[in-house]
Amino acid sequence: MNEITLRSAKQVIFGTGTRTELGEHAAVLGARALIVCGRTSLQASGALDELREHLTAGGVAVTVFAEVEPEPSLDTVERGRQALRDADCDLVVAAGGGSAMDVGKAVAGLAGHPQPVAHGTEITGLGRPCIALPTTSGTGAEVTPNSVLTDTVTGEKASIRGHALLPELALVDPELTVSCPREQTAYSGLDALTQAIEAYVSTGANPVSDLLAEESARRIAGSLRAAVADGANLHAREEMALGSLLAGLALASARLGLVHGLAHPLGSLYHLPHGLVCGALLPWVMEYNLGAAAEKYERLAVAVGVRGSPANLVVWARELVDDLGADLDFAEAGLKPEDFGEILPPTLASGSSGHNPRPVDEESVRELLTRLIA
Ligand SMILES: [Fe+2]
């Protein structure tokens, strides 16, 4: 049996209403918290004020860094680190979607790091503690040891990784996702489903990640359409939040696959949301992997309630992606053969592509990209 490595936040608390416990948990970890969040949605939903109140009630002083943009940059992490130093904070509370959590984790993990942040930076030391509160059901970033960040100089979008990026506490309250808009619910949900499926068939998959990934896919398959149709459906939101958390735990152990290898270069080149690109690529990559992952697809089909051959699972995925409006026309989005030379090197170099069940080389990726625009 292969070596099994399990990674997670040090503590994970899941449940509706658990956000009210923020103050008591934060008080154990620090006295001055920097809330790292996006520019608008946490404010608009009232969650920012509420989280601030919970922290204050726990005796924790609060400074807010509400400057995280979608698909965030290394520069934003630098500004966040400066805000942490300026306010002399000893704790980060990262609240929001994957972008806010990725920046918050990096600000905390790199707090004591003397150098400016850069891709390839070796993340040493334990940094500051971070509490991650997801407000979307998608990335699972609350339990993963990486942050996806864009270098605005080179345009490169890549992960920084390391033990120091694992949060001290993941506080997953499905009620925080109720205000997530329809489109974002669909896209982030497809990201979570993609992560569950890629972790399940990854070459890094193991008996523990398989349990997590299969259960994740089962819960997401049973609730994503309902969560998109009615955002106030708390049961569907709970199922999605748990599915997303399980997918995060699975990928933190098993890694991902070719969808994620392609999603970063395609996303940054054509400015597409991560979840949309993942969903749109998923059926194509599942088809590519069909021969190499047939046995796993067969088991996954049973888990999500699809009958028949493994190929039917691909049909099911395509229908779900279409229904949720993520059937992206790649040619219309800008993909063209002249760009393949720019897309191929980061795709082939990515650790995700390296864990794809069917080996990936220049010719096969070129062929797949050509099919996307045929
Ligand atoms: Fe993802």
CSV table of C-alpha atoms and ligand atoms in Angstrom, one decimal:
chain,number,residue,atom,x,y,z
A,1,MET,CA,0.0,0.0,0.0
A,2,ASN,CA,1.2,3.5,-0.8
A,3,GLU,CA,2.1,5.9,2.0
A,4,ILE,CA,-0.9,7.8,3.3
A,5,THR,CA,-0.6,11.5,4.4
A,6,LEU,CA,-3.6,13.2,5.9
A,7,ARG,CA,-3.7,17.0,6.1
A,8,SER,CA,-6.4,19.2,7.6
A,9,ALA,CA,-7.0,22.2,9.8
A,10,LYS,CA,-5.9,21.4,13.4
A,11,GLN,CA,-9.5,21.6,14.5
A,12,VAL,CA,-12.6,21.4,12.3
A,13,ILE,CA,-16.0,22.4,13.6
A,14,PHE,CA,-19.0,21.9,11.3
A,15,GLY,CA,-22.6,22.9,11.9
A,16,THR,CA,-25.3,25.5,11.5
A,17,GLY,CA,-24.9,28.3,14.0
A,18,THR,CA,-21.3,27.4,14.9
A,19,ARG,CA,-20.1,30.9,13.8
A,20,THR,CA,-21.4,32.1,17.1
A,21,GLU,CA,-18.5,30.2,18.7
A,22,LEU,CA,-15.9,32.3,16.9
A,23,GLY,CA,-15.1,34.6,19.9
A,24,GLU,CA,-14.4,31.8,22.4
A,25,HIS,CA,-12.1,29.9,20.0
A,26,ALA,CA,-10.3,33.1,18.8
A,27,ALA,CA,-9.7,34.2,22.4
A,28,VAL,CA,-7.6,31.0,22.9
A,29,LEU,CA,-5.4,31.8,19.9
A,30,GLY,CA,-4.8,35.5,20.2
A,31,ALA,CA,-5.8,39.0,21.5
A,32,ARG,CA,-5.9,41.0,18.2
A,33,ALA,CA,-7.5,39.5,15.1
A,34,LEU,CA,-7.1,40.7,11.5
A,35,ILE,CA,-10.3,39.8,9.6
A,36,VAL,CA,-9.3,39.1,6.0
A,37,CYS,CA,-12.2,39.3,3.6
A,38,GLY,CA,-13.4,40.5,0.2
A,39,ARG,CA,-14.6,44.0,-0.6
A,40,THR,CA,-18.4,43.6,-0.6
A,41,SER,CA,-20.3,40.4,0.1
A,42,LEU,CA,-19.4,39.8,3.7
A,43,GLN,CA,-20.4,43.4,4.4
A,44,ALA,CA,-23.6,43.2,2.4
A,45,SER,CA,-24.8,40.0,4.1
A,46,GLY,CA,-24.2,41.5,7.6
A,47,ALA,CA,-21.8,38.7,8.3
A,48,LEU,CA,-18.8,41.0,8.8
A,49,ASP,CA,-20.5,42.9,11.5
A,50,GLU,CA,-21.7,39.7,13.2
A,51,LEU,CA,-18.2,38.1,13.2
A,52,ARG,CA,-16.8,41.3,14.6
A,53,GLU,CA,-19.3,41.3,17.4
A,54,HIS,CA,-18.5,37.6,18.2
A,55,LEU,CA,-14.8,38.4,18.4
A,56,THR,CA,-15.3,41.5,20.5
A,57,ALA,CA,-17.6,39.6,22.8
A,58,GLY,CA,-14.8,37.1,23.3
A,59,GLY,CA,-12.4,39.9,24.3
A,60,VAL,CA,-10.6,39.9,20.9
A,61,ALA,CA,-9.8,43.3,19.3
A,62,VAL,CA,-10.6,43.5,15.6
A,63,THR,CA,-8.9,45.1,12.5
A,64,VAL,CA,-10.5,44.5,9.1
A,65,PHE,CA,-8.5,44.0,5.9
A,66,ALA,CA,-11.3,44.0,3.3
A,67,GLU,CA,-9.2,44.1,0.1
A,68,VAL,CA,-9.3,40.6,-1.3
A,69,GLU,CA,-10.2,40.6,-5.0
A,70,PRO,CA,-11.5,37.6,-7.0
A,71,GLU,CA,-8.6,35.4,-8.1
A,72,PRO,CA,-6.3,37.3,-5.7
A,73,SER,CA,-2.7,38.3,-6.3
A,74,LEU,CA,0.6,38.0,-4.4
A,75,ASP,CA,0.5,41.8,-3.9
A,76,THR,CA,-2.7,41.5,-1.9
A,77,VAL,CA,-1.0,39.1,0.4
A,78,GLU,CA,1.8,41.6,0.8
A,79,ARG,CA,-0.6,44.4,1.7
A,80,GLY,CA,-2.4,42.0,4.2
A,81,ARG,CA,0.9,41.2,5.8
A,82,GLN,CA,1.6,44.9,6.2
A,83,ALA,CA,-1.9,45.4,7.7
A,84,LEU,CA,-1.2,42.6,10.2
A,85,ARG,CA,2.1,44.3,11.2
A,86,ASP,CA,0.6,47.8,11.4
A,87,ALA,CA,-2.2,46.7,13.7
A,88,ASP,CA,0.1,44.3,15.6
A,89,CYS,CA,-2.4,41.5,15.2
A,90,ASP,CA,-1.5,38.0,16.5
A,91,LEU,CA,-4.4,36.1,14.7
A,92,VAL,CA,-6.0,36.0,11.3
A,93,VAL,CA,-9.7,35.3,10.7
A,94,ALA,CA,-10.1,34.5,7.0
A,95,ALA,CA,-13.8,34.8,6.1
A,96,GLY,CA,-15.3,34.4,2.6
A,97,GLY,CA,-14.9,32.3,-0.5
A,98,GLY,CA,-11.7,30.6,-1.6
A,99,SER,CA,-10.0,33.9,-2.5
A,100,ALA,CA,-10.4,35.4,1.0
A,101,MET,CA,-9.4,32.2,2.7
A,102,ASP,CA,-6.4,31.7,0.4
A,103,VAL,CA,-5.2,35.3,1.2
A,104,GLY,CA,-5.9,35.0,4.9
A,105,LYS,CA,-4.0,31.7,5.1
A,106,ALA,CA,-1.0,33.2,3.3
A,107,VAL,CA,-1.0,36.3,5.5
A,108,ALA,CA,-1.0,34.2,8.6
A,109,GLY,CA,1.4,31.5,7.4
A,110,LEU,CA,3.9,34.0,6.1
A,111,ALA,CA,3.5,36.5,8.9
A,112,GLY,CA,7.0,35.9,10.2
A,113,HIS,CA,8.6,35.4,6.8
A,114,PRO,CA,11.2,38.1,6.1
A,115,GLN,CA,11.0,38.0,2.2
A,116,PRO,CA,8.2,39.3,0.0
A,117,VAL,CA,5.8,36.6,-1.1
A,118,ALA,CA,6.6,34.9,-4.4
A,119,HIS,CA,5.7,31.6,-6.1
A,120,GLY,CA,8.2,29.0,-5.0
A,121,THR,CA,8.8,30.6,-1.7
A,122,GLU,CA,9.7,28.0,0.9
A,123,ILE,CA,7.2,28.6,3.7
A,124,THR,CA,9.1,28.0,6.9
A,125,GLY,CA,8.0,28.5,10.5
A,126,LEU,CA,4.5,28.4,11.8
A,127,GLY,CA,3.5,32.0,11.3
A,128,ARG,CA,0.3,33.2,13.1
A,129,PRO,CA,-2.8,31.1,13.7
A,130,CYS,CA,-5.6,31.4,11.2
A,131,ILE,CA,-9.3,30.6,11.7
A,132,ALA,CA,-11.0,30.0,8.3
A,133,LEU,CA,-14.8,30.5,7.8
A,134,PRO,CA,-16.1,29.6,4.3
A,135,THR,CA,-19.0,31.6,2.9
A,136,THR,CA,-19.2,29.5,-0.3
A,137,SER,CA,-19.3,25.7,-0.7
A,138,GLY,CA,-16.5,25.2,-3.1
A,139,THR,CA,-12.8,25.3,-2.6
A,140,GLY,CA,-12.5,23.4,0.7
A,141,ALA,CA,-9.6,25.9,1.4
A,142,GLU,CA,-10.5,25.9,5.1
A,143,VAL,CA,-8.6,22.6,5.4
A,144,THR,CA,-6.0,22.6,2.6
A,145,PRO,CA,-2.3,23.4,2.8
A,146,ASN,CA,-2.2,25.7,-0.3
A,147,SER,CA,-3.2,29.1,-1.5
A,148,VAL,CA,-3.8,29.9,-5.2
A,149,LEU,CA,-2.3,33.3,-6.0
A,150,THR,CA,-1.6,35.3,-9.1
A,151,ASP,CA,1.7,37.0,-9.8
A,152,THR,CA,0.6,40.3,-11.4
A,153,VAL,CA,4.1,40.8,-13.0
A,154,THR,CA,4.3,37.4,-14.8
A,155,GLY,CA,0.5,36.7,-15.0
A,156,GLU,CA,1.3,33.3,-13.5
A,157,LYS,CA,-1.4,31.8,-11.3
A,158,ALA,CA,-0.1,29.0,-9.1
A,159,SER,CA,-0.3,27.5,-5.6
A,160,ILE,CA,2.0,28.3,-2.8
A,161,ARG,CA,2.0,25.3,-0.4
A,162,GLY,CA,3.2,24.4,3.0
A,163,HIS,CA,2.3,23.2,6.5
A,164,ALA,CA,2.2,26.8,7.7
A,165,LEU,CA,-0.8,27.4,5.5
A,166,LEU,CA,-3.0,24.9,7.3
A,167,PRO,CA,-5.5,26.8,9.5
A,168,GLU,CA,-5.6,26.3,13.2
A,169,LEU,CA,-9.4,26.1,13.0
A,170,ALA,CA,-11.9,25.6,10.2
A,171,LEU,CA,-15.3,26.9,11.4
A,172,VAL,CA,-17.8,25.7,8.8
A,173,ASP,CA,-21.3,27.2,9.3
A,174,PRO,CA,-23.6,26.4,6.4
A,175,GLU,CA,-25.8,29.4,7.3
A,176,LEU,CA,-22.9,31.6,6.2
A,177,THR,CA,-23.5,30.3,2.6
A,178,VAL,CA,-27.2,31.1,2.4
A,179,SER,CA,-26.5,34.6,1.0
A,180,CYS,CA,-24.2,33.2,-1.7
A,181,PRO,CA,-25.7,34.3,-5.1
A,182,ARG,CA,-27.1,31.7,-7.5
A,183,GLU,CA,-24.3,31.8,-10.1
A,184,GLN,CA,-21.5,31.6,-7.5
A,185,THR,CA,-23.3,28.7,-5.7
A,186,ALA,CA,-23.4,26.8,-9.0
A,187,TYR,CA,-19.7,27.5,-10.0
A,188,SER,CA,-18.3,26.9,-6.5
A,189,GLY,CA,-20.4,23.8,-6.2
A,190,LEU,CA,-19.0,22.5,-9.5
A,191,ASP,CA,-15.5,23.2,-8.2
A,192,ALA,CA,-16.2,21.1,-5.1
A,193,LEU,CA,-17.6,18.2,-7.2
A,194,THR,CA,-14.6,18.4,-9.5
A,195,GLN,CA,-12.3,18.3,-6.5
A,196,ALA,CA,-14.1,15.2,-5.1
A,197,ILE,CA,-14.0,13.4,-8.4
A,198,GLU,CA,-10.3,14.3,-9.2
A,199,ALA,CA,-9.2,13.3,-5.7
A,200,TYR,CA,-11.1,10.1,-6.0
A,201,VAL,CA,-9.4,9.0,-9.2
A,202,SER,CA,-6.0,10.7,-8.5
A,203,THR,CA,-2.8,8.6,-8.5
A,204,GLY,CA,-2.4,9.9,-4.9
A,205,ALA,CA,-5.8,8.5,-3.8
A,206,ASN,CA,-5.7,6.2,-0.8
A,207,PRO,CA,-8.3,4.3,1.3
A,208,VAL,CA,-8.9,7.3,3.5
A,209,SER,CA,-9.2,9.9,0.8
A,210,ASP,CA,-11.5,7.5,-1.1
A,211,LEU,CA,-14.0,7.5,1.8
A,212,LEU,CA,-13.9,11.3,1.9
A,213,ALA,CA,-14.2,11.8,-1.8
A,214,GLU,CA,-17.0,9.3,-2.4
A,215,GLU,CA,-19.1,10.7,0.5
A,216,SER,CA,-18.4,14.2,-0.8
A,217,ALA,CA,-19.5,13.4,-4.3
A,218,ARG,CA,-22.7,11.7,-3.0
A,219,ARG,CA,-23.7,14.7,-0.9
A,220,ILE,CA,-22.9,17.2,-3.7
A,221,ALA,CA,-24.7,15.2,-6.3
A,222,GLY,CA,-27.8,15.1,-4.0
A,223,SER,CA,-27.9,18.8,-3.2
A,224,LEU,CA,-26.2,21.0,-5.7
A,225,ARG,CA,-29.2,21.5,-8.0
A,226,ALA,CA,-31.5,22.2,-4.9
A,227,ALA,CA,-29.0,24.8,-3.4
A,228,VAL,CA,-28.8,26.6,-6.8
A,229,ALA,CA,-32.6,26.6,-7.3
A,230,ASP,CA,-33.3,27.9,-3.8
A,231,GLY,CA,-30.4,29.5,-1.9
A,232,ALA,CA,-32.6,29.6,1.3
A,233,ASN,CA,-32.9,25.8,1.3
A,234,LEU,CA,-30.8,25.2,4.5
A,235,HIS,CA,-30.8,21.4,4.2
A,236,ALA,CA,-29.2,21.7,0.7
A,237,ARG,CA,-26.8,24.3,2.0
A,238,GLU,CA,-25.7,22.0,4.8
A,239,GLU,CA,-25.2,19.1,2.4
A,240,MET,CA,-23.2,21.3,0.1
A,241,ALA,CA,-21.1,22.7,2.9
A,242,LEU,CA,-20.3,19.3,4.2
A,243,GLY,CA,-19.6,18.0,0.7
A,244,SER,CA,-17.2,20.8,0.0
A,245,LEU,CA,-15.4,20.3,3.3
A,246,LEU,CA,-15.0,16.5,2.6
A,247,ALA,CA,-13.7,17.3,-0.9
A,248,GLY,CA,-11.1,19.7,0.7
A,249,LEU,CA,-10.0,16.9,3.1
A,250,ALA,CA,-9.8,14.4,0.2
A,251,LEU,CA,-7.7,16.7,-2.0
A,252,ALA,CA,-5.4,17.7,0.9
A,253,SER,CA,-4.5,14.0,1.0
A,254,ALA,CA,-4.8,12.7,-2.5
A,255,ARG,CA,-4.2,15.9,-4.7
A,256,LEU,CA,-6.1,16.6,-7.9
A,257,GLY,CA,-6.0,16.0,-11.6
A,258,LEU,CA,-5.9,17.4,-15.1
A,259,VAL,CA,-9.0,19.7,-14.7
A,260,HIS,CA,-7.1,21.6,-12.1
A,261,GLY,CA,-3.8,21.5,-14.1
A,262,LEU,CA,-5.7,23.2,-17.0
A,263,ALA,CA,-7.9,25.5,-14.9
A,264,HIS,CA,-5.2,27.8,-13.6
A,265,PRO,CA,-3.6,28.7,-17.0
A,266,LEU,CA,-7.1,28.9,-18.7
A,267,GLY,CA,-8.6,30.9,-15.9
A,268,SER,CA,-5.8,33.5,-15.8
A,269,LEU,CA,-5.4,33.8,-19.6
A,270,TYR,CA,-9.1,34.3,-20.3
A,271,HIS,CA,-10.2,35.8,-16.9
A,272,LEU,CA,-12.7,33.1,-16.1
A,273,PRO,CA,-13.9,32.1,-12.6
A,274,HIS,CA,-12.2,29.0,-11.2
A,275,GLY,CA,-15.4,27.1,-10.6
A,276,LEU,CA,-16.8,27.8,-14.1
A,277,VAL,CA,-13.6,26.6,-15.8
A,278,CYS,CA,-13.5,23.4,-13.6
A,279,GLY,CA,-17.1,22.6,-14.3
A,280,ALA,CA,-16.8,23.2,-18.0
A,281,LEU,CA,-13.6,21.0,-18.2
A,282,LEU,CA,-14.9,18.2,-16.0
A,283,PRO,CA,-16.8,16.1,-18.5
A,284,TRP,CA,-14.0,16.4,-21.1
A,285,VAL,CA,-11.4,15.3,-18.6
A,286,MET,CA,-13.6,12.5,-17.3
A,287,GLU,CA,-14.0,11.3,-20.8
A,288,TYR,CA,-10.2,11.4,-21.3
A,289,ASN,CA,-9.7,9.4,-18.1
A,290,LEU,CA,-12.5,6.9,-18.8
A,291,GLY,CA,-10.2,3.9,-19.6
A,292,ALA,CA,-7.8,4.6,-16.8
A,293,ALA,CA,-10.4,5.3,-14.1
A,294,ALA,CA,-13.3,2.9,-15.2
A,295,GLU,CA,-13.4,1.0,-11.9
A,296,LYS,CA,-13.5,4.1,-9.8
A,297,TYR,CA,-16.1,5.7,-12.0
A,298,GLU,CA,-18.2,2.6,-11.6
A,299,ARG,CA,-18.1,2.9,-7.8
A,300,LEU,CA,-18.7,6.7,-8.1
A,301,ALA,CA,-21.7,6.1,-10.3
A,302,VAL,CA,-23.3,4.0,-7.6
A,303,ALA,CA,-22.6,6.7,-5.0
A,304,VAL,CA,-24.2,9.5,-7.0
A,305,GLY,CA,-27.1,7.3,-8.2
A,306,VAL,CA,-26.2,6.8,-11.9
A,307,ARG,CA,-27.0,3.4,-13.5
A,308,GLY,CA,-25.1,1.6,-16.2
A,309,SER,CA,-21.6,1.9,-17.5
A,310,PRO,CA,-18.9,4.3,-16.3
A,311,ALA,CA,-19.5,6.3,-19.5
A,312,ASN,CA,-22.9,7.1,-18.1
A,313,LEU,CA,-21.2,9.0,-15.3
A,314,VAL,CA,-19.6,11.3,-17.9
A,315,VAL,CA,-23.1,11.9,-19.4
A,316,TRP,CA,-24.4,12.6,-15.9
A,317,ALA,CA,-21.6,15.1,-15.3
A,318,ARG,CA,-22.2,16.8,-18.6
A,319,GLU,CA,-25.9,17.2,-18.0
A,320,LEU,CA,-25.3,18.7,-14.5
A,321,VAL,CA,-22.8,21.2,-15.9
A,322,ASP,CA,-25.2,22.1,-18.7
A,323,ASP,CA,-28.1,22.5,-16.3
A,324,LEU,CA,-26.1,24.8,-14.1
A,325,GLY,CA,-25.1,27.1,-16.9
A,326,ALA,CA,-21.4,26.2,-16.9
A,327,ASP,CA,-21.2,24.7,-20.4
A,328,LEU,CA,-18.7,27.2,-21.4
A,329,ASP,CA,-17.9,27.8,-25.1
A,330,PHE,CA,-14.1,27.8,-24.9
A,331,ALA,CA,-13.7,29.2,-28.4
A,332,GLU,CA,-16.0,32.1,-27.5
A,333,ALA,CA,-14.1,32.6,-24.2
A,334,GLY,CA,-11.0,33.2,-26.4
A,335,LEU,CA,-9.3,29.8,-26.5
A,336,LYS,CA,-7.4,29.4,-29.8
A,337,PRO,CA,-4.5,27.2,-31.2
A,338,GLU,CA,-2.1,30.1,-31.1
A,339,ASP,CA,-2.4,30.2,-27.3
A,340,PHE,CA,-1.7,26.5,-26.8
A,341,GLY,CA,2.1,27.2,-26.4
A,342,GLU,CA,1.3,29.4,-23.4
A,343,ILE,CA,-1.1,27.0,-21.8
A,344,LEU,CA,0.9,23.8,-22.2
A,345,PRO,CA,4.0,24.4,-20.0
A,346,PRO,CA,2.1,25.3,-16.8
A,347,THR,CA,-0.4,22.5,-17.4
A,348,LEU,CA,2.3,19.9,-17.8
A,349,ALA,CA,4.3,21.3,-14.9
A,350,SER,CA,1.4,21.3,-12.5
A,351,GLY,CA,1.3,18.9,-9.6
A,352,SER,CA,-2.4,18.3,-10.3
A,353,SER,CA,-1.7,17.1,-13.9
A,354,GLY,CA,1.0,14.9,-12.4
A,355,HIS,CA,-1.7,13.1,-10.3
A,356,ASN,CA,-4.1,12.5,-13.2
A,357,PRO,CA,-5.0,8.9,-13.5
A,358,ARG,CA,-4.3,8.8,-17.3
A,359,PRO,CA,-0.8,10.2,-17.9
A,360,VAL,CA,-0.6,13.6,-19.5
A,361,ASP,CA,1.8,14.7,-22.1
A,362,GLU,CA,2.1,17.6,-24.6
A,363,GLU,CA,0.3,15.7,-27.4
A,364,SER,CA,-2.6,14.6,-25.3
A,365,VAL,CA,-3.2,18.0,-23.8
A,366,ARG,CA,-3.0,19.6,-27.3
A,367,GLU,CA,-5.5,17.1,-28.5
A,368,LEU,CA,-7.9,17.8,-25.6
A,369,LEU,CA,-7.6,21.6,-26.1
A,370,THR,CA,-8.4,21.1,-29.8
A,371,ARG,CA,-11.5,19.2,-28.9
A,372,LEU,CA,-12.6,22.0,-26.6
A,373,ILE,CA,-12.8,24.4,-29.5
A,374,ALA,CA,-13.9,21.9,-32.3
B,1,FE,FE,-10.7,23.9,-7.4
